[in-house]
């Protein structure tokens, strides 16, 4: 059982825990690098940990996961690392982990994904994603559940492809861009750096960097939160 | 080979037959509880049964499935039960089966689904669906082929999630609500009881109960058939 | 290892190469029947072949694939054949292969597809597609990655269903029609011959033949390229 350390807070905690276990690992520690954001009506990480059952325990005991601050973090030989959130906002954390601790996150690919790409450090590919031949995924790109990426497409560092999105062949997704849940990007297009493609949007033209697009076909919207 | 009894008519007969076989079962009897609805241009159950071949017979003989009325139904020890249609209109039937015959339908999950939820009696999860960690599915919820449901989402009793729909994390789908084929519901939303989300709709706001929504983004429409 | 011969140019080369290997085959020859179309910014077939590595070679040597013109083509006993592009424009080629060389392309189904249909010669079903019971797929129909086709649907010869599209039950897709990436077609509809359903469209009414539809819900557009 490979021990895993997750940096971050509880965003997508359930998905990432599943990825760790599906890869024969075990989440031993969560290292919080920033104060945890508050979502009214959602459990905090500490509250959630009390409800997570140990999948390796027949008696279904609680899963013992240590939580510590980044200030007291010391790397441990043999540990695997992953970042508990996604997108370009993690880049200061990944840079710090690399420079201060020589930590590079291994790719984490769900065994049910169907993948033949070139993957860089920190790439995460979740359950049932299909990544076609000739695809290149940059550092810390996350490909969520059930995504389809066509042949020869490139996603640059920190791009996020949300669940069920479909990206055709020969597409370029820029640095830190986010393709929303169930969105569609047709072939030969470029989606610029830091763009946000809204959920369900159908992109049929290039998207300039730092732009949000939404709708069918996708048109430009004011980018509110970037 | 586990014998199965299906209550209802021939709606989705092919899908449910496949689910039975993929679970190592065999459909022995269809019990018709109401007169079969007539769809012009579609075969009736009796007509269809003449074209179903026995998958366990090397000679591809017709599949012998008895059809009987609910009036002469007597439960048989060891039989498994399923309902041959979906949604909240089945609730009088499930209540009657429970009170008159102590019949509770077991969950029926396709072996190709990727599932880690808490499931209640009568839940059906079809091929290649992905149900993430922390999801709770109420009684007789049906999750169709290729659906993706995000972490910590709840679907209440008799909810129907049609093929290829994507529901994000932390969503609540109300009692008897229907999420249409290929629809998308983004995170943290509530879709009220008896709502209908049209095929391909992208839901980005809460939906009041008893409402139909359609479009990208989804807006309210007159609810015609409920 | 079954030797495969692909007719056509390099459109979708990566996807089809993967299908060949997933079926235990090996692409030995590409036979070019027409001059290769030029896409600015894309590699030609010859350029691409220099970057394809031999998946059976531990040293990752280049994959040796012969390229020849149709004029010098001679069939070879034991070879399998596939067409390297899709849609009704391949019909003169398939007719010529049949009449001049008695070549009929075997169906090519990815082992990760979940399929129970009646398939005709030349059908291609790519990774993770779901084809439900009672479906009939005509000659040279292609069902791309992650498509969902509901029970009792019919797709006529040369129809193309692009990645992630969802087609409900009891639908009829006409000869040579194209259903775009991520499009949705609800139940009981007919999409006429040579129609184009745009990416992301949600079809809720019958579509007359030779028509293009787009949007949510899908409405008629001028058909530009047919």
Coordinates of N, CA, C and O in Angstrom, one line a residue, chain A residues 112-114 128-130 132-133 148 151-152 166-168 170 184-188 202 216, chain C residues 12 14-15 18 22 42 48 110 112 127-128 145-146 163-164 166 181-182 199-200 215-216:
Chain A
X112 N -9.7 2.8 -14.6 CA -10.8 2.6 -15.6 C -10.7 3.7 -16.7 O -11.5 3.7 -17.7
X113 N -9.7 4.5 -16.7 CA -9.5 5.5 -17.8 C -8.9 4.7 -19.0 O -8.2 3.7 -18.8
X114 N -9.1 5.2 -20.2 CA -8.5 4.6 -21.3 C -7.6 5.7 -22.0 O -8.1 6.7 -22.5
X128 N -12.9 6.5 -16.2 CA -13.7 6.4 -17.4 C -13.4 7.5 -18.4 O -14.1 7.7 -19.4
X129 N -12.3 8.3 -18.2 CA -11.9 9.3 -19.2 C -11.3 8.5 -20.4 O -10.7 7.5 -20.2
X130 N -11.4 9.1 -21.6 CA -10.8 8.6 -22.8 C -9.9 9.6 -23.3 O -10.3 10.7 -23.7
X132 N -7.2 10.1 -26.3 CA -6.8 9.4 -27.6 C -5.4 9.5 -27.9 O -4.6 10.2 -27.2
X133 N -5.0 8.9 -28.9 CA -3.6 8.8 -29.3 C -3.0 10.1 -29.7 O -3.8 11.0 -30.3
X148 N -13.9 13.0 -22.9 CA -13.3 12.4 -24.1 C -12.4 13.5 -24.8 O -12.9 14.6 -25.0
X151 N -7.8 12.8 -30.8 CA -6.4 12.6 -31.1 C -5.7 13.9 -31.4 O -6.2 14.8 -31.9
X152 N -4.4 13.9 -31.0 CA -3.5 15.0 -31.3 C -3.8 16.3 -30.6 O -3.3 17.4 -31.1
X166 N -16.2 17.1 -23.9 CA -15.7 16.4 -25.1 C -14.9 17.4 -25.9 O -15.4 18.5 -26.3
X167 N -13.6 17.0 -26.1 CA -12.8 17.9 -26.9 C -12.3 17.1 -28.1 O -11.9 15.9 -28.0
X168 N -12.5 17.7 -29.3 CA -12.2 16.9 -30.6 C -10.7 16.8 -30.8 O -9.9 17.2 -29.9
X170 N -7.0 17.6 -32.6 CA -6.3 18.8 -33.1 C -6.7 20.1 -32.4 O -6.7 21.1 -33.0
X184 N -18.4 21.1 -25.1 CA -17.9 20.5 -26.4 C -17.0 21.5 -27.1 O -17.4 22.6 -27.3
X185 N -15.9 21.1 -27.5 CA -15.0 21.9 -28.3 C -14.7 21.2 -29.6 O -14.2 20.0 -29.6
X186 N -15.1 21.7 -30.8 CA -14.9 21.0 -32.0 C -13.5 21.1 -32.5 O -12.7 21.9 -32.0
X187 N -13.2 20.4 -33.6 CA -11.8 20.2 -34.0 C -11.1 21.4 -34.5 O -11.7 22.4 -34.9
X188 N -9.7 21.4 -34.3 CA -8.8 22.3 -34.9 C -8.8 23.7 -34.2 O -8.2 24.6 -34.7
X202 N -20.9 25.0 -26.4 CA -20.4 24.3 -27.6 C -19.5 25.3 -28.4 O -20.0 26.3 -28.9
X216 N -24.8 27.8 -26.8 CA -24.7 26.9 -28.0 C -25.2 27.8 -29.2 O -26.4 28.1 -29.3
Chain C
X12 N -8.1 10.9 -38.9 CA -8.4 9.9 -37.8 C -7.4 8.8 -37.8 O -7.7 7.7 -37.2
X14 N -4.8 8.2 -36.0 CA -4.5 7.8 -34.6 C -5.6 6.9 -34.0 O -5.3 5.9 -33.4
X15 N -6.9 7.3 -34.2 CA -8.0 6.5 -33.7 C -8.0 5.1 -34.3 O -8.2 4.1 -33.6
X18 N -5.3 2.8 -33.2 CA -5.6 2.3 -31.9 C -6.6 1.1 -31.9 O -6.5 0.1 -31.3
X22 N -6.0 -2.6 -30.6 CA -6.9 -3.1 -29.6 C -7.5 -4.4 -30.0 O -8.0 -5.2 -29.2
X42 N -1.3 20.8 -40.1 CA -1.3 19.4 -39.7 C -0.3 18.7 -40.5 O 0.0 19.0 -41.7
X48 N 3.5 12.1 -40.3 CA 3.0 11.5 -39.1 C 3.7 10.1 -38.9 O 3.9 9.7 -37.8
X110 N -14.0 -1.9 -30.9 CA -13.1 -1.7 -29.8 C -13.5 -2.6 -28.6 O -14.6 -2.7 -28.2
X112 N -13.3 -2.2 -25.6 CA -13.9 -1.5 -24.4 C -15.3 -1.0 -24.8 O -16.0 -0.4 -23.9
X127 N -13.8 3.1 -28.9 CA -13.7 2.9 -27.4 C -14.8 3.4 -26.6 O -15.3 4.6 -26.9
X128 N -15.3 2.6 -25.7 CA -16.3 3.0 -24.7 C -17.6 3.4 -25.2 O -18.4 4.0 -24.5
X145 N -16.0 7.3 -30.2 CA -15.7 7.1 -28.7 C -16.9 7.6 -27.9 O -17.3 8.8 -28.0
X146 N -17.3 6.8 -26.9 CA -18.1 7.3 -25.8 C -19.6 7.6 -26.3 O -20.3 8.2 -25.5
X163 N -18.0 11.6 -31.5 CA -17.8 11.3 -30.1 C -18.7 11.9 -29.1 O -19.1 13.1 -29.2
X164 N -19.2 11.1 -28.2 CA -20.0 11.6 -27.1 C -21.4 11.9 -27.4 O -22.2 12.4 -26.6
X166 N -25.4 11.3 -28.0 CA -26.3 10.3 -27.4 C -27.6 10.3 -28.2 O -28.2 11.3 -28.5
X181 N -20.5 15.9 -32.6 CA -20.0 15.6 -31.3 C -20.9 16.1 -30.2 O -21.3 17.3 -30.2
X182 N -21.2 15.3 -29.2 CA -22.0 15.7 -28.1 C -23.4 16.0 -28.4 O -24.1 16.5 -27.5
X199 N -22.6 19.8 -33.8 CA -22.1 19.5 -32.5 C -22.9 20.1 -31.4 O -23.3 21.3 -31.5
X200 N -23.3 19.4 -30.4 CA -24.0 19.9 -29.2 C -25.5 20.2 -29.5 O -26.2 20.6 -28.6
X215 N -28.2 23.8 -32.5 CA -28.7 24.6 -31.4 C -29.5 23.7 -30.5 O -29.7 22.5 -30.6
X216 N -30.0 24.4 -29.4 CA -30.8 23.7 -28.3 C -32.1 24.5 -28.2 O -32.1 25.6 -27.6

